[in-house]
Amino acid sequence: MTEGQEAQVSEAQIAVHWREEKYIYPPESFIAQANAADPAIFDRFAEDRFPECFTEYADLLSWDKKWDTVLDTSNPPYWKWFAGGRLNASYNCVDRHVAAHGNKAALIWVPEPESAEPVAVTYRDLYRRVNEFAALLRDFAGLKAGDRVTLHMPMVPELPVTMLACARLGVIHSQVFGGFSGNACGTRIADSGSRVLITMDSYYRSGELVDHKVKADEALAEAHKQGQEADKVLVWRRHPGEYGSQTPMAEGRDFFVDEVIGSYRGQLVEPVSLPAEAPLFLMYTSGTTGRPKGAQHSIGGYLAYVTGTSKYYQDIHPDDTYWCMADIGWITGHSYIVYGPLSLGTTSVIYEGTPNYPDAGRPWRIAERLGVNIFHTSPTAIRMLRKVGPDEPAKYNYHFKHMTTVGEPIEPEVWRWYHKAVGKGEAVIVDTWWQTETGGFLGSSLPALNPMKPGSCGPAVIGIYPAIYDEDGNEVPDGRAGNICIRNPWPGIMQTIWGQPERFVDVYYAKYNKNPDSKDWHDWPYFAGDGAVRAPDGYYRILGRVDDVINVAGHRLGTKELESAALTVPEIAEAAAVPVVDDIRGRAVEMYVSLKPGFAASDEMAGKVTQAIEVEIGKIARPKHVWVVPDMPKTRSGKIMRRVIASVSNFADIGDVTTLANPEVVEGIRHHVQSEKVSKNEVPRELTEAEYEEIKSFGAE
Ligand code: WTA
C-alpha cells in the first residue's frame, strides 16, 4: 500500500481478533471407512493439476460421449466444463442404478403426520415414475429440450420425480421454494419464460394441511402482469384422487397429474443425450437489486461437482442412509438431496414437515426408525432443536457417522452441542460454506483428513483456490477480514444469470477482474460477496454478506426486494430493511417505513407492511418489527443510511451522524425503537466483533 492510501483503510481490512478454537479429530472408525482417507487426494487436486484434476469428478458419471476439452476458457467468464461431452442427468441419477440396485430405496419419504408410514421409492419405482412423467411432459405438456418450466412444490417425492423427468428431456427446471408466495413464483415464471407451472394441491406443515394450489392462480396472474402467459398448470395431489384445495381448477388450463398420467402408464422415454454445457436448471436467488437472479447450472459440470463433493465431503457410500433436512427448493436440496446422492446411488431421505412437529424429538425418531447414518442441516435448525429439546437426541437409538451444517455461520457453542448431543460424540462434522451460484461446496474440512475447528468452515475444498482481497484487490494477511474470492473456475460454478449476462459479469467478476479482454482464467477471480478471515492454518471463518443481502435462517433476502414489497402499500413513502441479530434464525429482518403526508402511524399500518411482504415474497421474510418513523436518516444526497437504523435496532453504537442531512431525527428513532424493545424484553445480547462490523457497515455509505 502506498502512502496516502493509508488513510482510506476500509472496514474490510480491520483485524478481527477472536479466539481460535481447538481442533477436534475425526474418530478412527470414521477414517477407516471414509471415501477420502488417503492424503494423496490433496496432491491430485493441487493447483498445478488444474483443471485436469476435475476429470476425477467427471469420471464418476456415465457419459454418452467423453469431453474433448476439460475447461474451455475462450469466452471468460463464461467457462465451459467438459466441452464436447454428452450425457443425461436423469440417466446418471436413475437408470444406471436400476440393474444392480433396482430394489434399493432411492428415496424414503417421511410424511409429516406421524401416523402415516414412511414411503420407500426404489430405484426401479423411480425409473418407472420418472419415465411416465417425462412422457407426460413431452406429449401432454409439449415440452422439449431447452424449454423452461417452473416448479412450485413442497417436500414430496413427486418433486425429485418432476426434476428428473425434466432432466430426462433436457427441459430446464426452475423450482421455486414452496414457502414463497404466489407473486414471488409468478415473477420467476415471467423471468424464466415458463409456459408450464407444476405444483401440488396441498401439503402438511406444522400439523396443518396447507392449501397450495391457491398460489398457482396468484402466480399466473402475476406472470401475466409481467407479460408472460403460462397456459398449463399440472397439479400433483397430496392424496391422489382427493383435492385438498379450495381453489377451482381452471378448465383447459389446470390438470390433475394423477388423472392425466393414466395415459402414460408403462411408457419409457429415452434419456436425451445432451451437451455437457446445456443448462440443467435455474435456481433463483436474491441480490442487491429487486429482480431475482436465476443462477443457471449446467448438466456436466454441475453434476460432476455435486457427485464428487457428495462422495468425498458428505462421505456418501451407496449403502448409506442419508438425510438432508433442507428444502429441495433451495440449492442445498438440489445438490445434496437430489442430484449428488442419487448420482451416487444412495438412499436419500425426504421429510415433508417441520423438524419440531409434533415435538423436538421428531428428527431423532426419524433417524432411529430409518437407520439414518449421515445427517445434514442448518445452524438455525440446530439452534432451534437445542433450545426446545436439548435432551431429546439422547433418548433415541440412532448413530450418525457424519453430520453437516450449512447456510450460515455457526457459533462454536452451538457447534459443540451438535457434536456432543446430536452426534453423540461419534460423528464428524463438516461446516460447508458455499452458495446458490457455486453449485457445491467451496469451504469445508475433508472429514477424514482435516480436523474440525468449531466456528470455521475449514480450508478450501479440493480444487478450489481462494484469496481474500481488500477493496483494492490486494491480498490481506491472515487474521484480517476482507472479501473472499475464488481465483479459479470450477465445474459447479453457475454458467450465467438467466437473461442477465451483464449482471453475471458485473456482480461476480467485474470487481476483481484484472483485464476484461483476458482469456486467462487467472485474471477472473470470482467475488463471492462474503466477508471472511483466514487463520494461519488455512482455515476460513465466514463473516457474512458484504452486500445488501440479509441471511435469515440460511435464506437470502435482498433488502431491495423487501423494500419494494413494503412500497406496494399505498400509504408508504419510504422503506428500509435492516438485519437484527437473532438467537435462533441468525438474523431477522426489521423494516423502517415512513408515511406519505396525511397518514398517521398505527399498528394497522405496520400490519399492512408485514402483509405486503408475505404476499410479495412469502412468510419466511416476515419482519420481526415494522417501525413507522416520521423521517429516515439520510445522507445529503438523499440516500437512506441503513447502517444507522441497523445500529439502532441492534443497540449498537450509532457512530458518526454529523454527515447526515437530518441528524436530528436519529435520537427520536432510537428512543422510540429501543424503549419499545426494552419494554418487550427484546434487548439483544451484546454483539460479537464480527456482528458489530456487519451492522456498523450495513448498506455502507
Ligand atoms: C452464507 C446456501 C457461513 C454465506 C448453500 C453465503 C455460510 C450464503 C455458510 C449463500 C457457512 C452459506 N458458514 N456462512 N457454512 N454457508 N453461508 O445461496 O453468506 O442460500 O454467501 O446458499 O450463505 O446462501 P445460499
XYZ file of C-alpha atoms and ligand atoms in Angstrom:
726
model
C 0.000 0.000 0.000
C 1.403 3.380 -0.947
C 1.331 6.373 1.314
C -1.741 8.485 1.006
C -3.904 5.418 0.512
C -3.265 4.574 4.100
C -5.869 6.975 5.341
C -8.541 5.042 3.498
C -8.196 1.715 5.253
C -11.612 0.163 4.768
C -13.777 -1.733 7.235
C -12.799 -4.903 5.427
C -9.172 -4.549 6.423
C -9.753 -4.215 10.129
C -8.219 -7.050 12.080
C -10.679 -9.448 13.630
C -9.424 -10.692 16.971
C -11.153 -13.766 18.179
C -10.094 -16.835 19.925
C -9.276 -19.645 17.541
C -10.926 -22.828 18.724
C -9.037 -26.065 19.272
C -9.022 -28.864 16.726
C -11.246 -31.870 17.128
C -10.127 -35.014 15.319
C -12.319 -37.494 13.464
C -12.795 -40.889 15.115
C -10.741 -43.836 13.838
C -13.899 -45.693 12.933
C -14.847 -42.912 10.542
C -11.424 -42.714 8.953
C -11.362 -46.472 8.395
C -14.390 -46.342 6.114
C -14.039 -42.882 4.541
C -14.120 -42.372 0.774
C -11.256 -39.932 1.055
C -8.745 -41.203 3.596
C -5.524 -41.011 1.614
C -3.816 -37.605 1.753
C -2.648 -38.161 -1.848
C -6.003 -36.647 -2.799
C -4.598 -33.200 -1.915
C -1.821 -33.681 -4.470
C -4.238 -34.868 -7.107
C -6.149 -31.597 -6.735
C -3.133 -29.318 -6.324
C -3.167 -26.106 -8.295
C -0.650 -27.351 -10.856
C -3.063 -30.172 -11.726
C -5.858 -27.722 -12.551
C -8.147 -28.097 -14.485
C -7.438 -31.775 -15.273
C -7.884 -32.663 -11.585
C -11.635 -32.339 -12.049
C -11.789 -35.237 -14.503
C -11.736 -37.339 -11.329
C -15.244 -35.997 -10.619
C -16.412 -36.297 -14.221
C -15.268 -39.918 -14.258
C -17.830 -40.687 -11.560
C -20.535 -40.092 -14.195
C -21.673 -42.140 -17.159
C -21.102 -40.231 -20.382
C -22.639 -40.888 -23.784
C -19.596 -39.207 -25.214
C -16.476 -38.114 -23.345
C -15.456 -34.457 -23.468
C -12.902 -33.013 -25.872
C -11.768 -30.166 -23.598
C -11.767 -30.239 -19.798
C -12.118 -26.464 -19.468
C -12.832 -24.158 -22.366
C -11.838 -20.609 -21.365
C -12.341 -18.988 -24.757
C -15.112 -16.654 -23.559
C -14.407 -15.536 -19.975
C -16.042 -15.645 -17.534
C -18.494 -17.987 -19.278
C -16.497 -21.137 -18.618
C -17.375 -24.362 -20.365
C -16.587 -27.521 -18.476
C -16.155 -30.868 -20.209
C -16.896 -29.246 -23.558
C -17.787 -31.663 -26.302
C -19.053 -34.257 -23.808
C -22.624 -35.563 -23.831
C -24.689 -37.089 -21.043
C -28.074 -37.120 -19.330
C -28.548 -36.275 -15.645
C -31.658 -38.411 -15.232
C -29.816 -41.414 -16.654
C -26.998 -40.807 -14.177
C -29.288 -40.458 -11.159
C -31.738 -43.224 -12.017
C -31.198 -45.640 -14.926
C -27.635 -46.586 -14.193
C -28.528 -47.810 -10.699
C -31.510 -49.935 -11.701
C -29.703 -53.027 -12.970
C -27.605 -53.614 -9.867
C -29.728 -51.918 -7.175
C -33.258 -51.764 -8.556
C -34.843 -52.835 -5.302
C -32.928 -50.463 -3.094
C -34.699 -47.325 -1.864
C -33.610 -44.288 -3.819
C -35.869 -42.086 -1.704
C -37.562 -42.613 1.601
C -40.283 -40.081 2.067
C -41.462 -39.266 5.573
C -44.880 -37.577 5.610
C -45.325 -35.018 8.360
C -48.293 -36.696 10.111
C -46.593 -39.247 12.306
C -49.449 -41.694 11.915
C -48.542 -42.104 8.226
C -45.900 -44.679 7.346
C -42.698 -43.638 5.545
C -42.814 -44.443 1.837
C -39.827 -46.054 0.107
C -39.344 -45.341 -3.592
C -36.920 -47.901 -5.014
C -34.618 -47.111 -7.923
C -36.903 -49.271 -10.052
C -40.007 -47.317 -8.927
C -38.193 -44.056 -9.510
C -37.244 -45.201 -13.002
C -40.866 -46.001 -13.799
C -42.229 -42.782 -12.316
C -39.638 -40.547 -13.975
C -40.273 -42.181 -17.351
C -44.034 -41.853 -17.119
C -43.894 -38.241 -16.043
C -41.330 -37.439 -18.745
C -43.741 -38.925 -21.307
C -46.486 -36.691 -19.926
C -44.277 -33.593 -20.025
C -43.296 -34.306 -23.598
C -46.601 -35.451 -25.061
C -49.212 -33.726 -22.927
C -47.414 -30.506 -21.980
C -45.440 -30.246 -25.233
C -42.110 -29.609 -23.517
C -38.774 -30.184 -25.181
C -35.068 -29.650 -24.514
C -34.228 -26.045 -23.723
C -37.749 -25.062 -22.577
C -38.057 -23.715 -19.056
C -40.661 -24.957 -16.639
C -41.406 -23.553 -13.201
C -41.982 -25.916 -10.293
C -43.540 -24.708 -7.059
C -43.619 -27.840 -4.988
C -43.385 -28.908 -1.368
C -41.222 -31.691 0.087
C -42.748 -34.741 -1.549
C -41.174 -37.463 -3.727
C -43.068 -36.032 -6.703
C -40.611 -33.127 -6.628
C -37.478 -35.165 -7.462
C -39.597 -37.212 -9.879
C -40.529 -33.970 -11.650
C -36.973 -32.627 -11.659
C -35.556 -35.870 -13.035
C -38.299 -36.131 -15.670
C -37.369 -32.621 -16.854
C -33.699 -33.575 -16.847
C -34.506 -36.656 -18.913
C -35.871 -34.414 -21.678
C -33.370 -31.585 -21.275
C -36.172 -29.310 -20.041
C -34.685 -26.686 -17.710
C -36.458 -26.819 -14.348
C -36.782 -23.830 -12.081
C -38.055 -24.949 -8.695
C -39.303 -22.112 -6.520
C -39.228 -22.751 -2.764
C -42.737 -23.932 -1.784
C -42.943 -21.387 1.040
C -42.570 -18.489 -1.385
C -45.738 -16.597 -2.221
C -47.710 -16.851 -5.447
C -46.373 -13.460 -6.513
C -42.753 -14.484 -5.968
C -43.449 -17.607 -8.028
C -45.097 -15.503 -10.745
C -42.072 -13.216 -11.002
C -39.882 -16.285 -11.525
C -42.284 -17.737 -14.126
C -42.019 -14.461 -16.015
C -38.261 -14.123 -15.662
C -37.599 -17.661 -16.874
C -40.227 -17.508 -19.629
C -42.029 -20.646 -18.421
C -45.216 -21.699 -20.138
C -45.963 -24.513 -17.723
C -46.238 -24.457 -13.935
C -46.016 -27.689 -11.958
C -47.391 -27.529 -8.453
C -49.259 -29.512 -5.789
C -52.702 -29.009 -4.315
C -51.671 -29.116 -0.655
C -49.135 -30.373 1.859
C -48.681 -30.769 5.596
C -46.806 -28.184 7.577
C -46.828 -27.916 11.389
C -49.849 -30.170 11.602
C -51.975 -28.383 9.051
C -52.931 -29.288 5.503
C -51.883 -26.121 3.708
C -53.758 -25.024 0.565
C -51.001 -24.589 -2.000
C -52.851 -24.562 -5.330
C -54.218 -21.108 -4.463
C -50.693 -19.778 -5.026
C -50.689 -21.130 -8.590
C -53.558 -18.830 -9.522
C -51.780 -15.851 -7.950
C -48.567 -16.840 -9.710
C -50.164 -16.990 -13.143
C -51.865 -13.649 -12.604
C -48.568 -12.064 -11.582
C -46.715 -13.627 -14.537
C -49.437 -12.299 -16.846
C -48.955 -8.827 -15.365
C -45.277 -9.141 -16.199
C -46.034 -10.184 -19.760
C -45.645 -13.957 -19.536
C -48.557 -16.292 -20.270
C -48.464 -19.729 -18.710
C -51.129 -21.895 -20.258
C -50.787 -25.147 -18.350
C -50.767 -25.941 -14.680
C -50.000 -29.526 -13.719
C -51.275 -30.217 -10.225
C -49.967 -33.181 -8.274
C -52.330 -34.164 -5.481
C -51.082 -34.852 -1.974
C -53.740 -37.549 -1.720
C -54.301 -38.740 -5.313
C -57.989 -38.645 -6.153
C -58.805 -36.135 -3.401
C -58.477 -32.421 -3.959
C -57.010 -30.606 -0.928
C -57.533 -27.036 -2.096
C -60.441 -24.608 -2.091
C -59.423 -23.065 -5.407
C -61.323 -24.144 -8.512
C -59.405 -25.866 -11.298
C -59.366 -23.680 -14.411
C -60.911 -25.624 -17.253
C -58.464 -26.353 -20.049
C -55.557 -24.928 -18.066
C -55.267 -26.876 -14.806
C -54.880 -30.659 -14.810
C -54.513 -33.253 -12.069
C -51.375 -35.253 -12.736
C -52.871 -38.394 -11.195
C -55.647 -38.274 -13.798
C -53.559 -37.433 -16.847
C -50.749 -39.843 -16.060
C -53.061 -42.808 -16.627
C -52.466 -42.458 -20.370
C -48.699 -42.737 -19.910
C -48.534 -45.861 -17.733
C -45.540 -48.003 -18.506
C -44.198 -45.641 -21.165
C -40.455 -45.305 -21.483
C -38.695 -42.181 -22.644
C -35.181 -42.465 -23.973
C -32.952 -40.063 -21.959
C -31.973 -37.262 -24.335
C -28.240 -37.147 -24.901
C -27.300 -33.538 -24.157
C -24.177 -31.403 -24.354
C -22.339 -31.183 -21.039
C -22.742 -27.419 -21.119
C -26.523 -27.432 -21.731
C -28.418 -25.987 -18.737
C -29.861 -28.413 -16.187
C -31.802 -25.968 -14.016
C -32.251 -22.422 -12.797
C -32.214 -21.549 -9.121
C -33.337 -18.061 -8.250
C -31.613 -16.138 -5.510
C -31.632 -12.615 -4.119
C -29.131 -9.930 -4.849
C -28.748 -6.231 -4.351
C -31.437 -5.198 -6.824
C -35.070 -6.217 -6.669
C -35.020 -8.532 -9.690
C -34.121 -12.051 -8.585
C -31.196 -13.759 -10.230
C -31.739 -17.090 -11.961
C -28.444 -18.890 -11.442
C -28.097 -21.221 -14.422
C -26.387 -24.532 -13.761
C -25.014 -26.901 -16.381
C -25.548 -30.622 -16.734
C -21.984 -31.916 -16.965
C -20.006 -29.580 -14.741
C -22.674 -29.273 -12.070
C -23.452 -32.971 -11.860
C -19.762 -33.879 -11.772
C -19.143 -31.363 -8.986
C -22.035 -32.375 -6.743
C -21.274 -36.059 -7.270
C -17.605 -35.624 -6.385
C -18.238 -33.456 -3.349
C -21.047 -35.768 -2.159
C -18.638 -38.647 -2.325
C -15.679 -37.044 -0.575
C -17.198 -34.372 1.663
C -20.552 -35.976 2.525
C -18.777 -39.338 2.543
C -21.753 -40.940 0.828
C -21.439 -44.634 0.055
C -24.134 -46.493 -1.871
C -25.264 -48.350 1.252
C -25.654 -45.291 3.464
C -28.965 -43.808 4.524
C -28.513 -40.122 4.070
C -30.835 -37.421 5.351
C -30.526 -33.770 4.478
C -33.254 -31.805 6.239
C -33.024 -28.770 3.918
C -35.800 -27.978 1.470
C -35.318 -29.149 -2.122
C -36.487 -25.659 -3.112
C -33.059 -24.320 -2.145
C -29.734 -25.117 -3.749
C -28.775 -27.382 -0.834
C -31.692 -29.632 -1.668
C -30.939 -29.713 -5.381
C -27.271 -30.565 -4.902
C -27.310 -32.596 -1.726
C -30.751 -34.230 -1.525
C -31.385 -34.975 -5.178
C -28.521 -34.791 -7.655
C -25.407 -35.687 -5.630
C -26.821 -38.525 -3.502
C -28.846 -40.114 -6.323
C -25.952 -39.904 -8.731
C -24.013 -41.980 -6.189
C -26.889 -44.462 -5.901
C -27.529 -43.993 -2.212
C -30.781 -43.720 -0.231
C -31.862 -40.116 0.291
C -34.494 -39.290 2.915
C -37.069 -36.558 2.305
C -39.102 -35.212 5.204
C -42.250 -33.266 4.427
C -42.660 -31.131 7.505
C -41.150 -29.003 10.229
C -38.401 -30.513 12.387
C -40.168 -29.867 15.679
C -43.525 -31.312 14.697
C -45.137 -32.674 16.769
C -42.199 -32.218 19.167
C -38.443 -31.728 19.175
C -37.830 -35.483 19.235
C -39.166 -35.950 15.707
C -35.880 -35.771 13.776
C -34.281 -38.291 16.100
C -37.237 -40.678 15.838
C -36.959 -40.476 12.056
C -33.221 -41.126 12.245
C -33.751 -44.109 14.563
C -36.593 -45.594 12.551
C -34.845 -45.313 9.174
C -31.292 -46.025 10.316
C -30.016 -42.674 9.055
C -26.224 -42.537 9.359
C -25.471 -39.231 7.584
C -27.334 -36.118 8.706
C -27.306 -32.655 7.180
C -28.960 -29.471 8.443
C -28.560 -25.754 9.137
C -27.413 -23.761 12.170
C -30.946 -22.356 12.518
C -32.425 -25.844 12.866
C -29.670 -26.832 15.285
C -30.203 -23.705 17.433
C -33.934 -24.337 17.481
C -33.675 -28.039 18.391
C -31.124 -27.198 21.059
C -33.439 -24.633 22.554
C -36.642 -26.651 22.557
C -35.292 -30.164 23.079
C -31.710 -30.234 24.330
C -32.106 -33.694 25.860
C -34.110 -35.300 23.066
C -31.297 -36.820 20.972
C -30.110 -38.945 23.893
C -33.496 -40.661 24.095
C -33.191 -42.263 20.670
C -31.033 -45.052 19.416
C -29.539 -43.735 16.204
C -25.904 -43.330 15.239
C -24.570 -40.767 12.820
C -21.117 -41.222 11.339
C -21.245 -37.837 9.642
C -23.105 -34.547 10.045
C -23.192 -31.324 8.063
C -24.020 -27.749 8.910
C -24.689 -25.331 6.054
C -26.028 -21.925 5.176
C -24.921 -19.601 7.961
C -22.038 -19.205 10.352
C -22.467 -21.480 13.359
C -21.462 -20.329 16.826
C -18.848 -22.592 18.464
C -21.239 -23.155 21.410
C -23.956 -24.410 19.118
C -21.428 -26.481 17.133
C -20.367 -28.203 20.328
C -23.938 -29.114 21.226
C -24.427 -30.523 17.725
C -21.268 -32.569 18.088
C -21.910 -33.836 21.602
C -25.686 -34.174 21.800
C -26.807 -34.835 18.226
C -23.638 -36.581 17.070
C -23.199 -38.311 20.439
C -19.514 -37.501 20.115
C -19.264 -40.195 17.420
C -19.866 -38.202 14.248
C -17.584 -35.999 12.229
C -18.975 -32.582 11.338
C -18.409 -30.651 8.139
C -19.304 -26.955 8.125
C -19.819 -26.371 4.417
C -19.588 -22.856 3.035
C -20.971 -22.268 -0.457
C -23.754 -20.542 -2.387
C -26.600 -20.955 -4.861
C -24.230 -19.659 -7.503
C -21.433 -22.094 -6.731
C -23.383 -25.339 -7.209
C -21.485 -27.142 -4.470
C -19.112 -26.716 -1.559
C -16.270 -24.179 -1.569
C -15.036 -24.387 2.001
C -15.132 -27.433 4.287
C -12.859 -29.801 6.095
C -12.314 -33.097 4.278
C -13.741 -35.204 7.061
C -11.172 -37.981 7.484
C -8.167 -35.849 6.608
C -8.679 -32.410 8.175
C -9.506 -31.884 11.833
C -12.641 -29.922 12.689
C -12.478 -26.438 14.149
C -15.758 -25.077 15.539
C -16.701 -21.734 14.031
C -14.540 -22.172 10.918
C -15.796 -23.814 7.764
C -12.327 -25.260 7.324
C -9.885 -24.997 4.452
C -10.953 -24.575 0.830
C -12.256 -27.816 -0.631
C -10.039 -29.681 -3.082
C -9.610 -27.915 -6.406
C -10.728 -24.536 -5.007
C -8.069 -21.832 -4.539
C -9.419 -18.806 -2.645
C -7.908 -15.434 -1.892
C -9.087 -12.711 0.450
C -8.777 -9.263 -1.062
C -9.197 -5.758 0.242
C -11.232 -3.223 -1.702
C -8.271 -2.525 -3.981
C -7.575 -6.120 -4.880
C -4.585 -6.622 -2.578
C -4.493 -9.866 -0.629
C -4.987 -9.245 3.077
C -2.724 -11.008 5.562
C -4.005 -13.889 7.682
C -6.121 -12.761 10.602
C -7.594 -9.832 8.709
C -11.022 -9.564 7.188
C -11.626 -8.982 3.511
C -13.684 -10.134 0.565
C -13.322 -13.813 -0.128
C -12.855 -14.711 -3.799
C -12.133 -17.921 -5.645
C -9.236 -17.443 -8.011
C -10.097 -20.315 -10.359
C -13.184 -21.637 -12.159
C -14.608 -24.997 -11.017
C -17.200 -27.317 -12.574
C -20.058 -26.405 -10.195
C -19.999 -22.651 -10.842
C -23.160 -21.287 -12.455
C -22.869 -20.560 -16.162
C -24.621 -17.204 -16.117
C -27.621 -15.359 -14.700
C -30.602 -16.313 -16.835
C -31.399 -13.433 -19.177
C -28.954 -11.068 -17.438
C -25.464 -11.891 -18.735
C -24.157 -8.369 -17.956
C -25.310 -8.687 -14.376
C -23.447 -12.011 -14.115
C -20.190 -10.288 -15.050
C -20.898 -7.133 -13.022
C -21.839 -8.811 -9.777
C -19.349 -11.658 -9.631
C -16.353 -10.723 -11.755
C -16.073 -7.019 -12.515
C -14.820 -6.082 -9.057
C -11.561 -8.020 -9.208
C -11.152 -8.640 -12.929
C -7.624 -7.750 -13.960
C -8.236 -7.321 -17.669
C -11.643 -7.574 -19.364
C -10.068 -8.846 -22.598
C -8.076 -11.601 -20.982
C -8.764 -15.231 -21.886
C -6.683 -16.398 -18.953
C -8.733 -17.642 -16.025
C -6.144 -16.253 -13.603
C -7.454 -12.782 -14.421
C -11.045 -13.584 -13.413
C -11.415 -14.186 -9.665
C -14.971 -14.990 -8.576
C -16.248 -12.479 -5.998
C -18.468 -14.380 -3.558
C -19.956 -11.374 -1.754
C -18.940 -12.706 1.671
C -16.539 -11.289 4.193
C -14.037 -13.798 5.562
C -10.843 -14.196 7.550
C -8.187 -16.837 7.086
C -6.296 -18.163 10.071
C -2.609 -19.086 9.754
C -3.579 -22.769 9.475
C -5.516 -22.021 6.275
C -8.961 -22.370 7.854
C -11.574 -19.823 6.836
C -14.107 -18.133 9.013
C -17.022 -16.712 7.044
C -18.297 -13.424 8.437
C -21.411 -12.962 6.310
C -22.581 -10.979 3.321
C -20.862 -7.768 2.319
C -23.779 -6.731 0.098
C -27.377 -5.747 0.865
C -28.498 -9.288 1.490
C -29.882 -10.427 4.842
C -29.373 -14.095 5.691
C -32.454 -15.191 7.651
C -32.289 -18.798 8.797
C -29.975 -19.541 5.879
C -32.286 -17.880 3.347
C -31.037 -14.917 1.407
C -33.377 -11.944 1.347
C -32.483 -8.861 -0.655
C -33.136 -5.537 1.061
C -34.435 -4.147 -2.236
C -36.992 -6.949 -2.552
C -38.213 -6.330 0.988
C -38.353 -2.601 0.435
C -40.218 -2.792 -2.841
C -42.715 -5.163 -1.217
C -43.300 -2.576 1.544
C -43.744 0.134 -1.067
C -46.694 -1.712 -2.592
C -48.656 -0.363 0.405
C -50.085 2.893 -0.967
C -49.573 4.904 2.232
C -45.845 4.130 2.451
C -43.469 6.788 1.191
C -40.112 5.198 2.005
C -38.914 1.863 3.322
C -35.619 0.423 4.540
C -34.830 -3.152 5.593
C -32.097 -3.936 8.103
C -30.838 -7.098 9.819
C -31.158 -7.671 13.525
C -29.185 -10.358 15.319
C -31.485 -13.209 16.318
C -30.625 -16.072 18.635
C -32.386 -18.742 16.591
C -32.507 -17.553 12.999
C -29.109 -15.878 12.883
C -30.609 -12.696 11.525
C -34.140 -11.374 11.389
C -35.482 -8.527 9.275
C -36.698 -5.231 10.670
C -38.420 -2.726 8.437
C -38.388 1.011 8.845
C -41.057 2.890 6.923
C -42.187 6.479 6.647
C -45.641 7.526 5.510
C -46.883 9.846 2.826
C -48.209 13.187 4.108
C -51.658 12.992 5.653
C -51.327 9.480 7.095
C -50.735 8.665 10.733
C -48.612 5.889 12.193
C -50.618 2.967 13.574
C -50.353 -0.748 14.275
C -52.594 -1.250 11.304
C -50.093 0.447 9.035
C -47.315 -1.803 10.333
C -49.596 -4.795 9.772
C -50.145 -3.779 6.170
C -46.408 -3.742 5.542
C -45.998 -7.223 7.020
C -48.876 -8.456 4.937
C -47.412 -6.941 1.776
C -44.088 -8.687 2.398
C -45.857 -12.018 2.888
C -47.750 -11.541 -0.361
C -44.780 -10.399 -2.406
C -42.129 -12.752 -1.018
C -43.524 -15.234 1.486
C -43.850 -15.884 5.206
C -40.127 -16.557 5.633
C -39.499 -12.871 5.013
C -41.968 -11.665 7.648
C -40.290 -8.818 9.530
C -39.765 -9.064 13.254
C -40.834 -5.429 13.594
C -42.117 -2.716 11.324
C -41.159 0.679 12.717
C -43.158 3.594 11.387
C -40.911 6.652 11.710
C -41.522 10.316 10.907
C -38.449 10.502 8.695
C -35.490 8.314 7.672
C -31.912 9.322 8.474
C -30.402 10.335 5.127
C -27.185 11.466 3.552
C -27.042 14.847 1.905
C -27.580 13.118 -1.424
C -30.812 11.636 -0.082
C -29.722 8.034 0.460
C -31.197 6.246 3.483
C -28.448 5.437 6.000
C -29.241 1.825 6.726
C -26.229 1.430 8.997
C -27.690 3.995 11.385
C -31.054 2.302 11.757
C -29.405 -1.139 11.797
C -27.349 0.086 14.761
C -30.486 1.352 16.462
C -32.245 -1.992 16.043
C -29.238 -3.878 17.387
C -28.473 -1.467 20.255
C -25.054 -0.910 18.702
C -23.084 2.313 18.818
C -24.614 4.557 16.174
C -21.341 6.123 15.157
C -20.854 9.418 13.478
C -24.070 11.009 12.230
C -22.759 14.513 11.675
C -22.574 13.956 7.924
C -26.302 13.275 7.732
C -28.658 15.750 6.131
C -31.010 15.361 9.119
C -29.039 14.150 12.169
C -31.807 15.400 14.468
C -34.165 12.535 13.549
C -31.850 9.832 14.836
C -32.382 10.375 18.537
C -36.156 10.264 18.189
C -35.999 6.990 16.263
C -33.549 5.488 18.728
C -35.700 6.412 21.689
C -38.883 5.066 20.128
C -37.432 1.758 18.899
C -35.224 0.962 21.850
C -37.758 1.813 24.538
C -40.308 -0.384 22.811
C -37.770 -3.221 22.676
C -36.838 -2.730 26.310
C -40.480 -2.916 27.322
C -40.908 -6.137 25.311
C -37.770 -7.625 26.807
C -36.125 -7.765 23.409
C -32.778 -6.200 24.098
C -30.348 -8.288 22.053
C -27.273 -9.821 23.638
C -24.030 -7.992 23.157
C -22.827 -8.345 19.551
C -19.673 -10.209 18.691
C -16.968 -8.269 16.952
C -17.886 -9.715 13.559
C -21.575 -8.947 14.041
C -20.729 -5.456 15.105
C -18.693 -4.922 11.944
C -21.563 -6.215 9.833
C -24.175 -3.956 11.431
C -21.949 -0.925 11.505
C -21.257 -1.172 7.788
C -24.666 -2.406 6.638
C -25.600 -0.762 3.346
C -22.448 1.283 3.930
C -22.126 4.856 2.853
C -23.898 -17.971 3.746
C -26.566 -21.811 0.675
C -21.164 -19.271 6.961
C -22.908 -17.072 3.011
C -25.673 -23.026 0.425
C -23.242 -17.339 1.561
C -22.492 -19.530 5.113
C -24.729 -17.525 1.600
C -22.232 -20.922 5.098
C -25.227 -18.387 0.473
C -21.387 -21.456 6.131
C -23.531 -20.433 3.429
N -20.881 -20.588 7.029
N -21.959 -18.724 6.043
N -21.110 -22.752 6.231
N -22.893 -21.446 4.046
N -23.312 -19.275 4.078
O -27.089 -19.053 -1.791
O -23.162 -15.731 3.359
O -28.688 -19.807 0.012
O -22.867 -16.288 0.693
O -26.544 -20.984 -0.433
O -24.994 -18.144 2.862
O -26.584 -18.704 0.625
P -27.306 -19.611 -0.435
